[in-house]
XYZ file of C-alpha atoms in Angstrom:
538
model
C -8.140 -11.370 -20.659
C -11.748 -11.615 -19.517
C -12.701 -15.228 -18.833
C -15.375 -16.858 -20.997
C -16.485 -19.286 -18.310
C -19.956 -19.589 -16.829
C -21.135 -21.558 -13.798
C -24.605 -23.002 -13.512
C -26.555 -22.432 -10.315
C -26.239 -25.236 -7.781
C -28.900 -26.244 -5.318
C -27.980 -26.974 -1.754
C -28.366 -26.114 1.890
C -26.888 -22.928 3.327
C -26.234 -23.200 7.065
C -25.776 -20.027 9.051
C -22.749 -19.219 11.166
C -22.843 -21.024 14.494
C -21.889 -19.539 17.833
C -19.836 -16.424 18.559
C -17.268 -14.857 16.237
C -14.628 -17.462 15.318
C -11.511 -17.037 17.435
C -8.996 -18.040 14.765
C -10.864 -17.052 11.604
C -8.336 -14.242 11.201
C -8.695 -13.293 7.523
C -11.644 -12.455 5.289
C -11.442 -13.342 1.573
C -12.450 -10.760 -1.058
C -15.526 -12.794 -2.062
C -17.151 -13.315 1.374
C -20.167 -14.104 1.117
C -20.512 -15.132 -2.584
C -23.088 -17.299 -4.438
C -20.251 -19.522 -5.671
C -18.262 -19.385 -2.452
C -18.139 -21.609 0.620
C -17.032 -21.141 4.229
C -16.296 -23.884 6.782
C -14.825 -23.662 10.296
C -13.871 -26.507 12.642
C -12.712 -25.849 16.209
C -13.745 -29.291 17.592
C -15.739 -27.646 20.387
C -18.594 -30.133 19.863
C -16.278 -32.771 21.346
C -15.632 -30.860 24.585
C -15.254 -33.165 27.614
C -16.495 -36.221 25.773
C -14.957 -38.880 23.530
C -14.892 -37.886 19.856
C -17.981 -39.018 17.959
C -17.571 -41.320 15.023
C -16.401 -39.570 11.846
C -17.183 -37.836 9.588
C -17.379 -34.598 11.564
C -19.314 -31.594 10.200
C -18.054 -28.052 10.858
C -18.831 -27.214 14.480
C -18.032 -23.480 14.445
C -19.714 -22.244 11.281
C -20.583 -23.146 7.699
C -21.951 -21.468 4.567
C -22.087 -23.950 1.708
C -24.891 -23.967 -0.894
C -23.555 -27.163 -2.508
C -23.786 -29.709 0.313
C -22.470 -30.698 3.726
C -18.690 -30.481 4.290
C -17.053 -33.096 6.533
C -13.774 -33.884 8.292
C -12.491 -37.451 8.689
C -9.615 -38.783 10.795
C -7.637 -41.424 8.915
C -4.716 -43.771 9.482
C -3.477 -44.821 12.906
C -2.311 -42.909 15.928
C -4.392 -39.700 15.884
C -5.496 -38.675 19.384
C -8.080 -36.215 20.676
C -7.199 -33.954 23.641
C -9.480 -31.741 25.701
C -6.555 -29.312 26.144
C -2.998 -28.705 24.971
C -0.772 -25.744 25.892
C -3.663 -23.557 26.954
C -6.018 -24.327 24.051
C -9.089 -26.558 24.398
C -10.277 -29.325 22.070
C -7.579 -30.340 19.601
C -6.357 -33.336 17.617
C -2.812 -34.676 17.600
C -1.636 -36.253 14.356
C 0.957 -39.020 14.533
C 3.070 -40.136 11.565
C 0.767 -42.248 9.428
C -2.414 -40.468 10.522
C -4.324 -37.764 8.659
C -7.153 -35.245 8.836
C -9.162 -35.025 5.589
C -11.738 -32.380 4.676
C -14.265 -32.899 1.876
C -15.796 -29.632 0.653
C -18.730 -29.781 -1.826
C -18.408 -27.229 -4.629
C -20.169 -25.970 -7.747
C -18.408 -28.387 -10.087
C -17.416 -26.408 -13.196
C -14.557 -25.746 -15.607
C -13.987 -22.346 -13.978
C -10.810 -21.666 -11.958
C -10.948 -22.201 -8.210
C -9.392 -20.370 -5.237
C -9.128 -21.867 -1.755
C -7.958 -20.160 1.427
C -6.945 -22.424 4.326
C -6.294 -21.336 7.916
C -4.742 -23.851 10.317
C -3.989 -23.235 14.002
C -1.303 -25.765 14.947
C 1.338 -26.685 17.527
C 4.467 -28.461 16.320
C 7.513 -29.869 18.092
C 9.661 -28.465 15.254
C 7.621 -25.325 14.378
C 6.601 -26.832 11.035
C 3.133 -26.447 9.540
C 1.261 -29.679 8.897
C 1.628 -30.807 5.301
C -1.381 -29.908 3.131
C -2.303 -32.035 0.113
C -4.914 -30.886 -2.446
C -5.017 -32.893 -5.691
C -5.079 -30.559 -8.691
C -4.225 -27.435 -6.666
C -1.066 -25.318 -6.430
C -0.077 -23.362 -3.301
C 0.686 -19.756 -4.291
C 1.110 -17.994 -0.918
C 1.463 -18.748 2.791
C 1.701 -16.670 5.962
C 2.734 -17.980 9.388
C 2.607 -16.165 12.753
C 2.506 -17.057 16.471
C -0.840 -16.924 18.283
C -1.821 -17.101 21.934
C -1.533 -17.966 24.653
C 1.778 -16.081 24.777
C 4.727 -18.427 24.975
C 2.590 -21.509 24.297
C 4.076 -22.364 20.896
C 0.747 -22.269 19.031
C 0.932 -20.846 15.503
C -1.524 -19.750 12.813
C -0.875 -20.465 9.141
C -2.836 -19.013 6.246
C -2.277 -20.398 2.754
C -3.779 -19.750 -0.689
C -4.307 -22.496 -3.279
C -5.519 -22.290 -6.886
C -6.745 -24.753 -9.502
C -7.666 -24.493 -13.182
C -10.990 -26.230 -12.509
C -13.643 -26.214 -9.803
C -14.256 -29.857 -8.781
C -17.637 -30.977 -7.415
C -15.850 -32.042 -4.208
C -12.590 -30.545 -2.995
C -10.432 -32.836 -0.839
C -7.883 -31.344 1.574
C -5.654 -33.601 3.683
C -3.443 -32.617 6.629
C -0.564 -34.852 7.775
C 2.532 -34.234 9.937
C 4.785 -31.745 8.158
C 8.092 -33.203 9.319
C 9.498 -36.619 10.105
C 8.836 -37.687 13.681
C 6.615 -34.665 14.330
C 3.313 -35.089 16.180
C 1.493 -31.798 15.502
C -1.640 -30.671 17.329
C -4.484 -29.118 15.300
C -6.766 -26.703 17.150
C -8.782 -25.034 14.369
C -9.211 -25.241 10.596
C -10.995 -22.638 8.450
C -11.597 -23.148 4.715
C -12.931 -20.532 2.248
C -13.454 -21.385 -1.436
C -14.804 -19.768 -4.609
C -15.317 -20.711 -8.259
C -14.372 -17.773 -10.514
C -17.350 -17.664 -12.862
C -17.938 -15.002 -15.512
C -21.644 -14.631 -14.985
C -21.148 -13.295 -11.450
C -19.158 -10.295 -10.158
C -16.010 -11.032 -8.122
C -17.342 -9.312 -4.979
C -19.449 -10.989 -2.326
C -22.583 -9.872 -0.519
C -20.555 -8.178 2.239
C -18.431 -6.012 -0.091
C -18.885 -2.226 0.176
C -18.917 -0.449 -3.238
C -16.087 2.042 -3.734
C -17.013 5.726 -3.967
C -16.394 6.104 -7.714
C -17.848 4.689 -10.918
C -15.718 3.324 -13.747
C -14.197 6.264 -15.603
C -13.971 8.464 -12.513
C -11.021 8.922 -10.161
C -12.393 9.939 -6.771
C -9.907 8.091 -4.539
C -6.631 8.777 -6.349
C -4.559 9.043 -3.163
C -1.025 10.321 -3.644
C -1.732 10.685 -7.392
C -4.551 13.200 -6.864
C -4.748 16.903 -6.068
C -5.918 17.349 -3.387
C -4.917 14.039 -1.801
C -7.990 11.807 -1.449
C -8.060 8.395 0.238
C -11.111 6.211 0.824
C -11.409 4.787 4.339
C -11.955 1.070 4.744
C -12.570 -0.732 8.021
C -10.310 -3.606 9.083
C -11.720 -7.060 8.327
C -13.969 -5.860 5.522
C -14.292 -6.124 1.751
C -14.773 -3.551 -0.992
C -15.900 -3.901 -4.617
C -14.780 -1.503 -7.311
C -13.621 -0.895 -10.856
C -10.444 0.247 -12.563
C -9.590 1.456 -16.066
C -6.573 2.293 -18.226
C -6.730 4.261 -21.479
C -4.478 6.481 -23.593
C -1.588 6.549 -21.136
C -3.711 7.138 -18.038
C -4.869 4.612 -15.449
C -7.207 4.634 -12.479
C -5.429 4.090 -9.152
C -7.563 3.333 -6.098
C -6.147 4.211 -2.673
C -7.692 3.129 0.631
C -6.775 3.881 4.237
C -7.050 1.440 7.131
C -6.249 2.059 10.794
C -4.523 -0.490 13.020
C -5.571 0.125 16.613
C -3.004 -2.312 18.042
C 0.188 -4.020 16.831
C -0.619 -6.534 14.115
C -0.341 -7.703 10.522
C -2.245 -6.655 7.393
C -3.456 -8.918 4.571
C -4.619 -7.051 1.424
C -6.128 -9.422 -1.151
C -8.086 -9.073 -4.381
C -9.967 -10.935 -7.092
C -9.735 -8.973 -10.348
C -10.983 -9.229 -13.929
C -7.771 -7.502 -15.109
C -4.038 -7.700 -14.265
C -3.619 -5.697 -11.064
C -0.896 -4.555 -8.682
C -1.587 -4.555 -4.931
C 0.515 -2.652 -2.395
C 0.435 -2.131 1.367
C 1.995 1.279 2.018
C 2.982 3.700 4.738
C 0.852 6.827 5.136
C 3.355 9.187 3.472
C 3.398 10.644 -0.044
C 5.483 9.281 -1.646
C 4.919 6.121 0.413
C 7.159 3.236 1.344
C 6.036 -0.159 0.028
C 5.627 -2.616 2.914
C 4.266 -5.513 0.824
C 3.212 -6.160 -2.774
C 1.434 -8.761 -4.912
C 0.280 -9.052 -8.521
C -2.817 -10.862 -9.744
C -1.195 -12.034 -12.983
C 1.436 -14.018 -11.031
C -1.046 -16.727 -10.030
C -1.276 -19.809 -12.284
C -4.981 -19.089 -12.798
C -4.680 -15.278 -12.784
C -7.038 -12.809 -11.219
C -6.075 -13.316 -7.558
C -3.302 -12.105 -5.263
C -2.644 -11.296 -1.619
C -0.018 -9.034 -0.013
C 0.949 -9.604 3.631
C 2.773 -7.048 5.814
C 3.724 -8.369 9.238
C 4.715 -6.886 12.577
C 3.181 -3.452 12.065
C 2.777 -0.881 14.804
C -0.531 0.893 15.474
C -1.269 3.613 12.952
C -2.751 4.390 9.548
C -1.709 2.381 6.488
C -2.637 2.757 2.831
C -3.830 0.068 0.430
C -3.321 0.456 -3.314
C -4.849 -1.371 -6.285
C -4.487 -0.456 -9.960
C -4.040 -2.043 -13.405
C -0.491 -3.367 -13.620
C 1.955 -6.186 -13.010
C 5.420 -6.789 -11.600
C 6.768 -5.247 -14.821
C 5.009 -1.928 -14.174
C 1.712 -0.119 -14.550
C -0.886 -0.833 -17.246
C -1.853 2.461 -18.933
C -3.934 1.374 -21.918
C -6.256 -1.339 -23.183
C -8.756 -1.342 -20.313
C -11.619 1.008 -21.278
C -14.791 1.036 -19.210
C -17.119 0.212 -22.113
C -15.390 -3.111 -22.925
C -16.038 -4.766 -19.560
C -13.551 -6.705 -17.471
C -12.997 -3.773 -15.098
C -14.346 -5.183 -11.825
C -12.467 -6.177 -8.712
C -13.200 -7.255 -5.156
C -10.658 -6.651 -2.410
C -10.467 -7.312 1.316
C -8.261 -6.161 4.159
C -7.716 -8.264 7.264
C -6.108 -6.926 10.435
C -4.495 -9.924 12.116
C -3.603 -9.179 15.745
C 0.010 -9.629 16.779
C 0.752 -11.827 19.753
C 1.628 -9.540 22.646
C 5.115 -10.508 23.802
C 7.051 -8.849 26.612
C 9.532 -6.380 25.187
C 13.244 -6.269 26.035
C 14.140 -4.712 29.421
C 15.727 -1.725 27.644
C 12.811 -1.220 25.231
C 12.161 2.309 26.472
C 14.743 5.099 26.389
C 14.221 5.687 30.110
C 15.141 2.035 30.779
C 18.488 2.070 28.974
C 21.172 -0.417 30.070
C 24.784 0.492 30.882
C 27.371 -1.272 28.714
C 31.102 -0.894 28.104
C 33.665 -1.845 25.463
C 33.394 -5.289 23.932
C 30.459 -7.393 22.771
C 26.898 -7.363 24.128
C 24.090 -9.634 22.936
C 20.728 -7.933 22.505
C 17.196 -8.422 21.192
C 14.676 -5.987 19.717
C 11.903 -8.606 19.434
C 8.727 -7.162 20.917
C 10.209 -3.671 21.290
C 8.163 -0.650 20.310
C 9.511 2.558 18.746
C 9.863 5.431 21.202
C 12.776 7.317 19.613
C 12.484 10.248 17.217
C 13.168 10.187 13.455
C 16.193 12.115 12.165
C 16.285 13.634 8.684
C 20.075 13.168 8.601
C 19.707 9.387 8.870
C 18.985 6.862 6.132
C 15.642 5.842 4.604
C 12.819 7.678 6.419
C 15.034 8.718 9.337
C 13.324 6.456 11.867
C 14.907 3.572 13.783
C 12.121 1.059 14.406
C 11.685 -1.336 17.353
C 14.509 0.428 19.198
C 16.374 -0.570 22.366
C 18.701 1.693 24.340
C 22.136 1.620 26.001
C 24.321 4.093 27.915
C 28.083 4.070 27.411
C 30.832 6.017 29.235
C 33.812 6.597 26.941
C 36.992 4.782 27.967
C 39.209 6.831 25.666
C 39.698 10.174 24.002
C 39.227 9.385 20.340
C 36.672 7.530 18.235
C 33.964 5.088 19.291
C 32.876 2.469 16.746
C 29.450 0.914 17.326
C 28.760 -2.160 15.201
C 26.296 -4.937 14.434
C 28.327 -5.811 11.316
C 27.740 -9.442 10.274
C 26.268 -10.073 13.722
C 22.464 -9.693 13.509
C 19.612 -11.726 12.009
C 17.649 -8.722 10.689
C 18.147 -5.343 8.915
C 19.645 -3.134 11.647
C 19.796 0.625 12.314
C 22.195 2.406 14.694
C 22.219 5.897 16.208
C 24.575 7.479 18.778
C 23.770 10.553 20.892
C 25.760 12.935 23.100
C 23.231 12.755 25.924
C 22.527 10.104 28.521
C 19.731 11.756 30.478
C 17.527 13.123 27.646
C 14.682 10.850 26.476
C 14.094 10.713 23.644
C 17.110 12.653 22.298
C 16.435 14.921 19.309
C 18.558 16.136 16.382
C 20.596 18.446 18.616
C 22.149 15.432 20.374
C 22.647 13.158 17.340
C 26.327 12.354 16.693
C 25.926 9.745 13.971
C 23.745 7.010 12.511
C 23.959 4.159 10.016
C 21.674 1.702 8.254
C 23.757 -0.464 5.915
C 27.538 -0.377 6.343
C 29.884 -1.271 3.454
C 31.166 -4.852 3.565
C 28.614 -5.807 6.244
C 26.315 -8.666 5.252
C 22.599 -8.912 5.912
C 22.034 -5.130 5.932
C 23.877 -4.789 9.243
C 25.364 -1.531 10.481
C 28.450 0.293 11.758
C 28.929 3.910 12.855
C 31.963 5.772 14.263
C 31.667 8.980 16.314
C 34.128 11.177 18.259
C 34.102 10.695 22.044
C 35.702 12.320 25.080
C 37.082 10.294 27.951
C 34.562 9.914 30.775
C 31.623 11.438 28.871
C 28.340 9.493 28.689
C 26.775 8.596 25.322
C 23.449 7.015 24.415
C 23.313 4.210 21.838
C 20.092 3.298 20.032
C 19.746 -0.037 18.208
C 16.746 -0.895 16.042
C 15.529 -1.809 12.566
C 15.267 -0.289 9.092
C 11.480 -0.403 8.843
C 8.428 -1.452 10.811
C 8.907 -5.134 10.009
C 12.546 -5.334 11.110
C 13.252 -6.750 14.561
C 15.479 -9.548 15.771
C 18.595 -10.440 17.727
C 22.269 -9.623 17.383
C 25.588 -8.761 18.965
C 26.501 -5.110 19.561
C 30.252 -4.427 19.623
C 31.819 -1.222 21.002
C 35.443 -0.294 20.293
C 37.056 2.883 21.636
C 40.198 3.854 19.695
C 42.382 6.629 21.112
C 44.134 7.591 24.313
C 42.839 5.472 27.214
C 41.285 7.330 30.120
C 43.786 5.708 32.528
C 46.722 7.102 30.585
C 47.829 3.518 30.043
C 48.246 2.217 26.460
C 46.737 -1.203 27.199
C 43.181 -1.588 25.899
C 42.462 -4.593 28.180
C 43.718 -2.986 31.394
C 40.313 -3.396 33.018
C 41.350 -2.580 36.601
C 43.349 0.571 35.767
C 46.729 -0.619 37.107
C 48.354 -0.208 33.652
C 49.125 -3.939 33.440
C 47.120 -6.613 31.608
C 47.246 -9.574 33.948
C 45.317 -11.955 36.217
C 43.024 -9.350 37.788
C 41.896 -8.191 34.336
C 41.224 -11.798 33.306
C 39.207 -12.336 36.490
C 37.147 -9.204 35.753
C 36.427 -10.395 32.213
C 35.377 -13.872 33.356
C 33.164 -12.411 36.084
C 31.258 -10.556 33.366
C 31.205 -13.403 30.832
C 28.215 -13.222 28.522
C 27.415 -9.608 29.360
C 29.262 -7.869 27.931
C 32.282 -10.117 27.301
C 32.559 -13.174 25.089
C 35.091 -15.420 23.303
C 36.447 -12.674 21.026
C 37.115 -10.436 24.041
C 38.958 -13.236 25.853
C 41.142 -13.774 22.794
C 41.926 -10.042 22.611
C 42.851 -9.862 26.305
C 45.147 -12.887 26.068
C 46.806 -11.391 22.992
C 47.621 -8.293 25.075
C 48.722 -10.278 28.130
C 51.618 -8.588 29.906
C 51.041 -5.191 28.291
C 52.118 -2.386 30.641
C 52.358 1.378 30.572
């Protein structure tokens, strides 16, 4: 329903952005810059190499606020200012009982209010500082590591909504966990009052290519396929309609030049569905949000993390979580406008695993091997015979020489903290192996929790095989335990699976070999299996 709320103009000072582009202002709201919006950024750089001035502190990185001067105040006892912490200059440390309070002048109206908050923080327990906003509800939050690499600093973006727009908005940060002493490096606050007498888009929004009633960027729903390009960290304003079983779907394309995360957000005058998609038709949904889910309606944000460089598609259309809206939104009745923004948030560059690349595969043998795909890229090929889209994302590589004539079972079953993918190839020296070398693959194995995997392939004693371990889609990476089991006739001709030295007896020398390789690849379950077979001979 179109709101029947109007905001009166407010007089006040608008200060321009100060200094260079903000380092940790990582997301742009759909309304930037709007007559009823505000923007404030503190990085505490004004305090560099000198004692903190007496509070209250105005924004020292940038401010746009037509309603008055925003301030930050340190309260309670125990807060300390530091010129540097873990590679970042100028930050505050909050102790239990201390606080950081921001007062943001606003229009003051009965219209709904949206507030975006960005906090760069360091915590002993990786917990965001607690945020208190009287009268507001938190509807979304996103949390990622930021640089310097390995420093422990994190960035958190959160979205808050209220049924009214107060004349002054008060935001208070305190430690988010008992006995935590978090450091605060930067705070960015964007706000807007959703008033009917103004469009949802801001001054920086680029109009979409079509007028209401047209369908010039219908994407996968159009013939030929047409997508409208949108630059990262920009906003677009447009319209949508739905009538007589047909709806307008707007499709945009954005290019990620480096690994990162995408935030696709919108203010709408109608119920809308937002999707972040792959660049295929039909696409895979990477993230979704719906503007009618918010307590105040008309705002939503979808966040897709850990994406690789490439082209992604952004979708907005009348609809909700229950499905598309195909009627009741004609152009001549009004209420068709929207403003949307896409933010490309850079991913923290972390060193990949040593076996990230196919050419750097690691030799392993039967038993259990711990592994990580965190920070790995995707250098293997997709296979149409495999599940989902055929690709194994964030892959790492191993070589294995068969210890039996029979069947090799490769498993992450119940032993990984993410959605795994497995592939096995009959080639050790080909990189990357193609379909001709694929022996088997698996995404989700029956009776394996957490979308973990298991695949069994035929093997020949002494032959070398390549094992590829990765994730189901571009957001899936993590750690796990890879277990290899070769069932069949042992290469030694001995029937004892734990005859590690080939003398056809499971005894002290085999135990010594296992203990010498403890942790890679052997572990507690392998020790138990060897002891259970103690004394076996052929």
